[in-house]
PDB file of C-alpha atoms in Angstrom:
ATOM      1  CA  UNK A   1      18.147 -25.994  -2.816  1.00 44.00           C
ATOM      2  CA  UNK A   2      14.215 -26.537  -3.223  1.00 47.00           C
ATOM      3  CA  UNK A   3      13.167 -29.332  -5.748  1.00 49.00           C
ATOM      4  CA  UNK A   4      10.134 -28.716  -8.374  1.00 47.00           C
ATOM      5  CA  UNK A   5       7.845 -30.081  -5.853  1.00 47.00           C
ATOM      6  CA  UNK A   6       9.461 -27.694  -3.559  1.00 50.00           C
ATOM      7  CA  UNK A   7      10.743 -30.525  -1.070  1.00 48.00           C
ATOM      8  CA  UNK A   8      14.224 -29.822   0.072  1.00 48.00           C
ATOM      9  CA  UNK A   9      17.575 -31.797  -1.171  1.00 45.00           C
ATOM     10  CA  UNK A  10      18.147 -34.946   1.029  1.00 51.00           C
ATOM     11  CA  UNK A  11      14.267 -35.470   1.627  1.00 69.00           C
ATOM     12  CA  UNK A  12      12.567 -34.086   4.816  1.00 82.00           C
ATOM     13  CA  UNK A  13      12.107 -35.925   8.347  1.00 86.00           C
ATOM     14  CA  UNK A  14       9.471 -35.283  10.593  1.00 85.00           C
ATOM     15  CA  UNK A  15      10.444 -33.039  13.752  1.00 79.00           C
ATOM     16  CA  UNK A  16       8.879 -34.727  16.321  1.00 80.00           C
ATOM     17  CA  UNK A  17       9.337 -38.423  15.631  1.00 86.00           C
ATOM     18  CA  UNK A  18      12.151 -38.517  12.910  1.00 83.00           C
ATOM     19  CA  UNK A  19      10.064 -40.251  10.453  1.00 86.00           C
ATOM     20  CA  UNK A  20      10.578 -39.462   6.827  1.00 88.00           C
ATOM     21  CA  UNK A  21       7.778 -37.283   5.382  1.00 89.00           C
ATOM     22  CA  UNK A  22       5.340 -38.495   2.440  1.00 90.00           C
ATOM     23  CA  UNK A  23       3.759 -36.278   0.241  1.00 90.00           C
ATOM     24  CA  UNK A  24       0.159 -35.482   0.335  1.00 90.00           C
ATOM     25  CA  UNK A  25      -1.704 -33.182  -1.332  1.00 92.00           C
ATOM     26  CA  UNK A  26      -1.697 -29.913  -2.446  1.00 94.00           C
ATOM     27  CA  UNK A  27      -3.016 -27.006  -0.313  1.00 93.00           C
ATOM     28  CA  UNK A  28      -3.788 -23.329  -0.738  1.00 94.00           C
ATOM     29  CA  UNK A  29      -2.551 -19.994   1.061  1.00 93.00           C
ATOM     30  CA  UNK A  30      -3.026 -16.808   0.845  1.00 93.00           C
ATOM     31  CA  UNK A  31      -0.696 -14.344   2.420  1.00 93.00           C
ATOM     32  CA  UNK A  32      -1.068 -10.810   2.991  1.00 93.00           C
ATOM     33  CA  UNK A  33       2.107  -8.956   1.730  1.00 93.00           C
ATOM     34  CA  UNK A  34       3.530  -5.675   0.653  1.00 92.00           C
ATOM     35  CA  UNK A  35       2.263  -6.290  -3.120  1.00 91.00           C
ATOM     36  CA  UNK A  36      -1.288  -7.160  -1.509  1.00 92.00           C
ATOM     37  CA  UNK A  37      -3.219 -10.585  -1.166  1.00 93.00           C
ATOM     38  CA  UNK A  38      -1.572 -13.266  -2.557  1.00 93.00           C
ATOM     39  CA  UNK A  39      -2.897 -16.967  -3.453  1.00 94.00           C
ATOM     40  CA  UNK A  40      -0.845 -19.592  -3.699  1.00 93.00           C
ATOM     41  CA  UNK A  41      -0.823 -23.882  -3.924  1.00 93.00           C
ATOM     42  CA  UNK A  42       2.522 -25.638  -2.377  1.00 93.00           C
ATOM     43  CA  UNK A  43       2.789 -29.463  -1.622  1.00 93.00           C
ATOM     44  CA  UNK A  44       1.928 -30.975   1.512  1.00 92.00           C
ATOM     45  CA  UNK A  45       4.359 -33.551   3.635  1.00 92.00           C
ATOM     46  CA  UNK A  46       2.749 -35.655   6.069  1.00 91.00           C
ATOM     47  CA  UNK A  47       4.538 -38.239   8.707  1.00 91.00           C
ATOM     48  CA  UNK A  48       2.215 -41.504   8.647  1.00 87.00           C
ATOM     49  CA  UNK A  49       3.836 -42.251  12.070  1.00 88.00           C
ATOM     50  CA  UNK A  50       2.214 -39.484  13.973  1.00 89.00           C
ATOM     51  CA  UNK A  51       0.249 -37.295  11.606  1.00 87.00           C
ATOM     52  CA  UNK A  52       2.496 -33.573  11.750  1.00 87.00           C
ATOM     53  CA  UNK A  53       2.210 -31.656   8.332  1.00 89.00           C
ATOM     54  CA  UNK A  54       5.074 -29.767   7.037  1.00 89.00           C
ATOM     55  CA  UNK A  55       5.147 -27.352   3.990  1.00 91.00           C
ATOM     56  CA  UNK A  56       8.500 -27.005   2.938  1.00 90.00           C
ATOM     57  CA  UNK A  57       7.894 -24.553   0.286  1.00 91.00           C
ATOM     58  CA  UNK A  58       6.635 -21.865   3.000  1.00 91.00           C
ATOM     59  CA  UNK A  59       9.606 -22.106   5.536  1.00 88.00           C
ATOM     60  CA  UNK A  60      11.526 -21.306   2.179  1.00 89.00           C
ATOM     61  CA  UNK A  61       9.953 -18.177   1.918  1.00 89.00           C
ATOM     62  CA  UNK A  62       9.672 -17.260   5.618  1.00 89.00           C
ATOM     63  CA  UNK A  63       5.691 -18.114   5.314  1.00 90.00           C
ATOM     64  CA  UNK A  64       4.859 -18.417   9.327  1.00 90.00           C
ATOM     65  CA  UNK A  65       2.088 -20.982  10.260  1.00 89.00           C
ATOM     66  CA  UNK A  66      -1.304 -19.459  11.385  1.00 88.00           C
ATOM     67  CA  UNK A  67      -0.198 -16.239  10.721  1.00 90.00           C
ATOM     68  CA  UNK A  68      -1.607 -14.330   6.916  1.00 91.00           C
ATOM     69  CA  UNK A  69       0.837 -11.283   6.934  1.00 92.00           C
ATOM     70  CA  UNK A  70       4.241 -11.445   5.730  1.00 92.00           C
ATOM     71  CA  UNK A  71       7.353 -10.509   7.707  1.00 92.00           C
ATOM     72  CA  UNK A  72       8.297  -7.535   5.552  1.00 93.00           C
ATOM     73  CA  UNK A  73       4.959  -6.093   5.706  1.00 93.00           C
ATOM     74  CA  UNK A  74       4.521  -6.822   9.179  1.00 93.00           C
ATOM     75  CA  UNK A  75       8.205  -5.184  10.201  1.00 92.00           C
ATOM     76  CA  UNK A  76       6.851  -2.014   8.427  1.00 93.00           C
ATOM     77  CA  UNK A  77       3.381  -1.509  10.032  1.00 92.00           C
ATOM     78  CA  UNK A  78       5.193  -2.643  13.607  1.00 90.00           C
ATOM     79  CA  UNK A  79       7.347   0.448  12.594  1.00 89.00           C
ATOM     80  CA  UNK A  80       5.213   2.892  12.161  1.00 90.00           C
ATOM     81  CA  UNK A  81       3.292   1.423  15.172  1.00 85.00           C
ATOM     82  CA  UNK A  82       6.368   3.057  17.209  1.00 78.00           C
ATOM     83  CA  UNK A  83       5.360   6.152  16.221  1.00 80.00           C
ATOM     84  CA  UNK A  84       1.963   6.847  16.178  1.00 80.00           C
ATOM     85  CA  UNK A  85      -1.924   5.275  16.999  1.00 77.00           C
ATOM     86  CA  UNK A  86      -2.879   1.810  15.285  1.00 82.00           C
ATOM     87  CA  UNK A  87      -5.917   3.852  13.479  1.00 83.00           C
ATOM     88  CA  UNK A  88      -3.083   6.367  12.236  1.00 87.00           C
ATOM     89  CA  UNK A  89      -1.112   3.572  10.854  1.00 89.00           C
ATOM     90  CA  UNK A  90      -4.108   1.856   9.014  1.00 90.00           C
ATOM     91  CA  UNK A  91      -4.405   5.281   7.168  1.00 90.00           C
ATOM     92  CA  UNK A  92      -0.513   6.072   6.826  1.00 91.00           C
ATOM     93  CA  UNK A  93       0.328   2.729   5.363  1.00 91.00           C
ATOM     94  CA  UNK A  94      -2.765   3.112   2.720  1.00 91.00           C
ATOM     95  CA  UNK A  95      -1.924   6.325   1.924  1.00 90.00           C
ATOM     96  CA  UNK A  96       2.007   5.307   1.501  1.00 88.00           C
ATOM     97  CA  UNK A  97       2.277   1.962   0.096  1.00 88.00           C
ATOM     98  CA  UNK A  98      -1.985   2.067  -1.568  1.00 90.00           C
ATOM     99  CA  UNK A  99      -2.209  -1.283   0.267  1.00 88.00           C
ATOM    100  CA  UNK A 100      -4.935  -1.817   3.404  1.00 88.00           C
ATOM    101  CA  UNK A 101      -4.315  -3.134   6.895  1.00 91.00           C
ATOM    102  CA  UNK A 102      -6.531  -2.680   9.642  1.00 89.00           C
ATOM    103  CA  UNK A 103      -5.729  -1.047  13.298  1.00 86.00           C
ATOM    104  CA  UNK A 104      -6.640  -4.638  15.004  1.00 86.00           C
ATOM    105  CA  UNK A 105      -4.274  -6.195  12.809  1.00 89.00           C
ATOM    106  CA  UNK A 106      -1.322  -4.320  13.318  1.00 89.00           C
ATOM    107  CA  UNK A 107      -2.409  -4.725  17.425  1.00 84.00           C
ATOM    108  CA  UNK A 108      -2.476  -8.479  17.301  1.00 86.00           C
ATOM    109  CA  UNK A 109       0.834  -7.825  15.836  1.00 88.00           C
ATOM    110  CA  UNK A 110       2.433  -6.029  18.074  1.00 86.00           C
ATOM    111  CA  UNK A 111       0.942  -7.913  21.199  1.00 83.00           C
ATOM    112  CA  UNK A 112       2.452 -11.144  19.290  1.00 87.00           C
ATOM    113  CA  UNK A 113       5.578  -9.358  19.063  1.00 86.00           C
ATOM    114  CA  UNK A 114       5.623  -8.395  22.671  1.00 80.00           C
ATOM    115  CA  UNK A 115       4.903 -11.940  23.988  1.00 81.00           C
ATOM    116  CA  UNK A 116       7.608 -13.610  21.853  1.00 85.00           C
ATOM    117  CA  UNK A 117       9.894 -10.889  23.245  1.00 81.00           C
ATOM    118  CA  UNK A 118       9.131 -11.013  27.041  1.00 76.00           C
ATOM    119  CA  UNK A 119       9.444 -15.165  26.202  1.00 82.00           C
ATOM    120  CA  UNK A 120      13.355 -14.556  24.943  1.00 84.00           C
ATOM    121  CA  UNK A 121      13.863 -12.022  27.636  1.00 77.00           C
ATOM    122  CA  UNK A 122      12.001 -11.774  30.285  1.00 73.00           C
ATOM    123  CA  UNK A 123      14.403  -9.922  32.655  1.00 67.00           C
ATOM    124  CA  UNK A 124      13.779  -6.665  30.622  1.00 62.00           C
ATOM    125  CA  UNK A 125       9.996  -7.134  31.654  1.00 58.00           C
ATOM    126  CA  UNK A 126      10.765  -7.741  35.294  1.00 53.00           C
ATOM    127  CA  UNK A 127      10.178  -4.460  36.324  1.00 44.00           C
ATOM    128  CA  UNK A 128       6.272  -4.849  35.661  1.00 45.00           C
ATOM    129  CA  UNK A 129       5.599  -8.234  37.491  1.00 42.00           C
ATOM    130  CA  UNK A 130       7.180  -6.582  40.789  1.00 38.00           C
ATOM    131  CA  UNK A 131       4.638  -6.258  43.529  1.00 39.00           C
ATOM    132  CA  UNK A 132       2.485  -3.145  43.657  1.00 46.00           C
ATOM    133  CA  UNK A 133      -1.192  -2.162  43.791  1.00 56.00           C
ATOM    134  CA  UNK A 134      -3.616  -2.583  41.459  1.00 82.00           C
ATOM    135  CA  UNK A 135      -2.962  -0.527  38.230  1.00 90.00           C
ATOM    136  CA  UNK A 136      -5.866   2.102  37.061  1.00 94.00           C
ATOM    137  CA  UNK A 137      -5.734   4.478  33.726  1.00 94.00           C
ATOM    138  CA  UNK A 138      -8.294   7.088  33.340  1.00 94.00           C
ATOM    139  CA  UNK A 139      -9.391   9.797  30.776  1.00 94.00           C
ATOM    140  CA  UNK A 140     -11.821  12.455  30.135  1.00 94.00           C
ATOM    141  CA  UNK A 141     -11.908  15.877  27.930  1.00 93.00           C
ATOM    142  CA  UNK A 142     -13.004  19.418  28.826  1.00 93.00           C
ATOM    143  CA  UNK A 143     -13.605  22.346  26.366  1.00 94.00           C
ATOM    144  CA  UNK A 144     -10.360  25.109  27.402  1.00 93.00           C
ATOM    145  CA  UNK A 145     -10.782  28.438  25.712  1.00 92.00           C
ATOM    146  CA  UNK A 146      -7.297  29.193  24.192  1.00 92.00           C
ATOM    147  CA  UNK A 147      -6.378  33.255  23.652  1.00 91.00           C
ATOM    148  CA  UNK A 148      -6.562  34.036  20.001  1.00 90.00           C
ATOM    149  CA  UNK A 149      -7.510  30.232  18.960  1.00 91.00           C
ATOM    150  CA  UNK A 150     -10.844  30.174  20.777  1.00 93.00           C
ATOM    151  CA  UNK A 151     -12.239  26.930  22.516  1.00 94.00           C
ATOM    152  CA  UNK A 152     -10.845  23.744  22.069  1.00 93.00           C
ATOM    153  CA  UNK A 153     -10.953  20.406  23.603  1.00 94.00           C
ATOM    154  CA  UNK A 154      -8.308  19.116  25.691  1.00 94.00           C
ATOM    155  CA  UNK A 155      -7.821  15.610  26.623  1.00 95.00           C
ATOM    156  CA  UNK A 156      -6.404  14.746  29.387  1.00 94.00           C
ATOM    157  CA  UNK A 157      -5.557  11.054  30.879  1.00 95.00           C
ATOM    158  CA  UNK A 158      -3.580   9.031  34.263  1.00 94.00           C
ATOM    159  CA  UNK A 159      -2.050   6.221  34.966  1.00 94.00           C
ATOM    160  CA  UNK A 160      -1.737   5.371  38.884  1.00 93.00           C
ATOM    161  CA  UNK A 161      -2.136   2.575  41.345  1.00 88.00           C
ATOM    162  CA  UNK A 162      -4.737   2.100  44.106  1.00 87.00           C
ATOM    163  CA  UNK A 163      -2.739   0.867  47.666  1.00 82.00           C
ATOM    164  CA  UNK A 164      -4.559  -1.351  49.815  1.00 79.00           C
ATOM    165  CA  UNK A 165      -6.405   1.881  51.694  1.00 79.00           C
ATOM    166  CA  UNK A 166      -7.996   2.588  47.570  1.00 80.00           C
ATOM    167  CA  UNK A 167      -5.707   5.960  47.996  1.00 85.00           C
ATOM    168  CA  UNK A 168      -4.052   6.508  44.418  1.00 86.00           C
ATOM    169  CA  UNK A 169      -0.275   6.389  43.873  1.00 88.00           C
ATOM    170  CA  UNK A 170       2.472   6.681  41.577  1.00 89.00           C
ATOM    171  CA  UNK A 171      -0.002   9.052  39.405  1.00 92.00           C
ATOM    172  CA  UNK A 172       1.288   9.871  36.084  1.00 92.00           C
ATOM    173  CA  UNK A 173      -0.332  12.410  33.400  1.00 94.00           C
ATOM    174  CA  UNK A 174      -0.835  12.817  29.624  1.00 92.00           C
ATOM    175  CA  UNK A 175      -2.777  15.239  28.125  1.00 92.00           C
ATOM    176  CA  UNK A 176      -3.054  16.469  24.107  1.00 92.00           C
ATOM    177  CA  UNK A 177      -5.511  18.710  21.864  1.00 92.00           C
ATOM    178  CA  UNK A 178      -4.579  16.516  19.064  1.00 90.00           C
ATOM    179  CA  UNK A 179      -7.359  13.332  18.765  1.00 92.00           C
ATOM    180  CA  UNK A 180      -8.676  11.193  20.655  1.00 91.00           C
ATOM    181  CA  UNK A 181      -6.935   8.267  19.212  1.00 92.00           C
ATOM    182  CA  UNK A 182      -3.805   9.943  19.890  1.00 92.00           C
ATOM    183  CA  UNK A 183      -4.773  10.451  23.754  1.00 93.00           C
ATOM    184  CA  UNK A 184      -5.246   6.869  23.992  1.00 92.00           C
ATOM    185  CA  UNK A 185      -1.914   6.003  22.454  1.00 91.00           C
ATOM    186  CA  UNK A 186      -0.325   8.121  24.841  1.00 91.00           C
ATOM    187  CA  UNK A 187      -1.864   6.478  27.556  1.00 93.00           C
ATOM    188  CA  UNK A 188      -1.017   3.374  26.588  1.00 92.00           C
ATOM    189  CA  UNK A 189       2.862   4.157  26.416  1.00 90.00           C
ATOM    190  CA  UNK A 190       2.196   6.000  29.491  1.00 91.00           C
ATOM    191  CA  UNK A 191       1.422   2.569  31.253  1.00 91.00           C
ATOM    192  CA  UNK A 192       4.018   0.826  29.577  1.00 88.00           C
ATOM    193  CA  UNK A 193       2.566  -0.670  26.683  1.00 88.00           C
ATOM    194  CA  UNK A 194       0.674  -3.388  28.874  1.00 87.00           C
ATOM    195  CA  UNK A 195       0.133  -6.735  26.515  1.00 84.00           C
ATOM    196  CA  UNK A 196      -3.685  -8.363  26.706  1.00 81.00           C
ATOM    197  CA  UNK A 197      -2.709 -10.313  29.591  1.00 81.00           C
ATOM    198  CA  UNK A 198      -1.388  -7.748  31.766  1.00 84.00           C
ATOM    199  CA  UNK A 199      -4.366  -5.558  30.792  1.00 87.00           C
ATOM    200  CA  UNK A 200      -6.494  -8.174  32.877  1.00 85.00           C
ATOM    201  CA  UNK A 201      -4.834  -6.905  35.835  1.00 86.00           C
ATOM    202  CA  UNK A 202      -5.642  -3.536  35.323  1.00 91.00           C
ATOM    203  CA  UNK A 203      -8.845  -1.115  35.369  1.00 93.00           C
ATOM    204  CA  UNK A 204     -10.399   1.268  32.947  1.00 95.00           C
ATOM    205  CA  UNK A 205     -12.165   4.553  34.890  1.00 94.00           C
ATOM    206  CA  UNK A 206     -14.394   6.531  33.104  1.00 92.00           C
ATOM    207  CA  UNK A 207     -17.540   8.441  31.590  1.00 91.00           C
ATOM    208  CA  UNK A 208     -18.940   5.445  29.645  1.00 89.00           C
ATOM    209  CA  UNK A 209     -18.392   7.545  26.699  1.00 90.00           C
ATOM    210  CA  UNK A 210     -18.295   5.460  23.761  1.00 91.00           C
ATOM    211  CA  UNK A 211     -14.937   7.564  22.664  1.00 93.00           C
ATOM    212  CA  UNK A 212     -12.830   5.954  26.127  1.00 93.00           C
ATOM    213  CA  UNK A 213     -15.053   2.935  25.866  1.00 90.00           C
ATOM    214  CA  UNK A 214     -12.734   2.994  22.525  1.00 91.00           C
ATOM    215  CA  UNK A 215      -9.530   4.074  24.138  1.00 93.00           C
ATOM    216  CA  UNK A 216     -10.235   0.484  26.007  1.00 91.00           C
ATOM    217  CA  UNK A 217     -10.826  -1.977  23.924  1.00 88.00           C
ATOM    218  CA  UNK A 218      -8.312  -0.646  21.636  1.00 90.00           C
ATOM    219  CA  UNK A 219      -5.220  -0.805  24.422  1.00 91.00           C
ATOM    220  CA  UNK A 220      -6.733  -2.442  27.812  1.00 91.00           C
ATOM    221  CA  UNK A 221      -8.584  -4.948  26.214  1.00 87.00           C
ATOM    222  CA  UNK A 222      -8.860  -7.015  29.531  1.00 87.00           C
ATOM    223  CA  UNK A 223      -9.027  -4.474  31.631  1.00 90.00           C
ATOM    224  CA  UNK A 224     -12.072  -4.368  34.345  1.00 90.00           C
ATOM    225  CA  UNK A 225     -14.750  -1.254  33.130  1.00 90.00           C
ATOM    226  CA  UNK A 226     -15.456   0.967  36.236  1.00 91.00           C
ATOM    227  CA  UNK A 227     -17.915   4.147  35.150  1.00 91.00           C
ATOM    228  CA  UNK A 228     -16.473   6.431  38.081  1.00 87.00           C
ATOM    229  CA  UNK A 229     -19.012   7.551  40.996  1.00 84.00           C
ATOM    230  CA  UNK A 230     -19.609  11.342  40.261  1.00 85.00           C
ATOM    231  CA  UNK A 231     -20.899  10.007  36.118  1.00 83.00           C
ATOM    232  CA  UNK A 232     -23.032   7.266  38.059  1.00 83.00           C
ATOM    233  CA  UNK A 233     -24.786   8.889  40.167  1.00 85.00           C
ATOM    234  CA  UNK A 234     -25.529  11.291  37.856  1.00 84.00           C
ATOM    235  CA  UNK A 235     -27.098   8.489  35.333  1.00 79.00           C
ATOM    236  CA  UNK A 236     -28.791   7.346  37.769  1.00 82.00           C
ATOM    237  CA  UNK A 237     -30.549  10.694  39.017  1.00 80.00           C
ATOM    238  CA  UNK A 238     -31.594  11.101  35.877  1.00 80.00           C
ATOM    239  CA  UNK A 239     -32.802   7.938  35.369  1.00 81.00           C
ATOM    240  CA  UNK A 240     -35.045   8.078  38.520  1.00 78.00           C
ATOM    241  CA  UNK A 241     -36.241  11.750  37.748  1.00 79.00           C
ATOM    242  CA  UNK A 242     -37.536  10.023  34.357  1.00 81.00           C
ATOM    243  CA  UNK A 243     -39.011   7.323  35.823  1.00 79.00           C
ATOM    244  CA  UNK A 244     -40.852   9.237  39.159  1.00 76.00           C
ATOM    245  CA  UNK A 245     -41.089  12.841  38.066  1.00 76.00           C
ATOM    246  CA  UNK A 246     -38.798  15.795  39.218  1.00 75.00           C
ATOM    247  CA  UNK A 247     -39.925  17.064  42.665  1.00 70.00           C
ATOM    248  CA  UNK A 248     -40.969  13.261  43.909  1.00 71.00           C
ATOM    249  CA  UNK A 249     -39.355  12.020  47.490  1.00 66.00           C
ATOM    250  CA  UNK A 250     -38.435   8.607  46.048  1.00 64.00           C
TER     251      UNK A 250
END
């Protein structure tokens, strides 16, 4: 049971050293649940052998440290993760429950989730730390002319590895018509839902425009930026046609 000052039965003892746990003040917390913010004060326990806190009162209620959402609200937005981009959740969950989360929320999230998971596990991630070349993804998006629908803009993205030689291999595709949020979901399942630190591993290949510059720091966070040759060049041309005037030898 949980007294009034929301200390367990029996007293508490530190976890570290053993030492019975004095009370100290009262702090406040707000947590982030399915009925929205909420603010509340619980009692602090502190050992006065080597300084560890404890708050009885939130391991009662499943209240995590350093983390402001709650575990039911968290289990539904990691749900609907499953199914669909993080900037498609933020809206779904709104529109369904009237409560706000953000897309970068609900990533830290599931990142979190996937860490603690390869930690218990790891076997079922062994697949991905096997030897192999260095892992690129890629996207881009051309205007297709579709027969009674009229032109429409296809996205289309890969996942492959470079070998030593910088020959691609292992190339896999995903393309859509739907957004480009939803391309850049389906690229990162395609590469296996990489967590941040396997995403320093990898590279990002594009356009540099800002809509896959998106795509990246939404999925590949860590990834290395690469603006492919045939986009550079071109900057650059037109760059030095500004600067010297079309028809000029330099």
């Amino acid at each position: 049971g949980v007294k009034k000052n929301d200390a367990p039965e029996g007293g508490l003892t530190c976890p570290g050293c053993g030492e019975v746990l004095r009370k100290d003040a009262y702090r406040q917390r707000q947590v982030d649940t399915i009925h929205g913010w909420v603010d509340y004060r619980r009692q602090r326990y502190i050992c006065r052998r080597c300084g560890q806190a404890a708050y009885p009162l939130d391991e009662t209620l499943g209240i995590r440290p350093g983390i402001s959402i709650s575990q039911i609200k968290e289990r539904q937005v990691l749900l609907l993760s499953v199914h669909m981009p993080y900037a498609e959740v933020e809206r779904v969950y709104g529109e369904l429950r009237g409560l706000k989360t953000s897309k970068s929320v609900v990533q830290r999230r599931v990142q979190a989730v996937a860490r603690r998971l390869r930690a218990e596990a790891p076997e079922r991630f062994s697949a991905r730390e096997s030897p192999r070349g260095k892992e690129h993804v890629t996207a881009d998006a051309t205007m297709v002319y579709f027969r009674g629908e009229g032109w429409k803009e296809v996205k289309v993205a890969a996942d492959y590895q470079v070998d030593e030689e910088r020959k691609a291999q292992k190339i896999r595709y995903a393309a859509t018509v739907g957004s480009r949020e939803a391309l850049g979901q389906r690229l990162y399942e395609l590469a296996g839902q990489p967590s941040l630190e396997q995403t320093q591993g990898m590279a990002f290949v594009g356009d540099a425009a800002p809509w896959l510059d998106d795509i990246q720091q939404t999925h590949f966070p860590g990834s290395t930026r690469i603006v492919d040759f045939f986009h550079a060049s071109g900057y650059v041309w037109d760059v030095a046609q500004s600067f010297y005037g079309e028809g000029t030898l330099k």
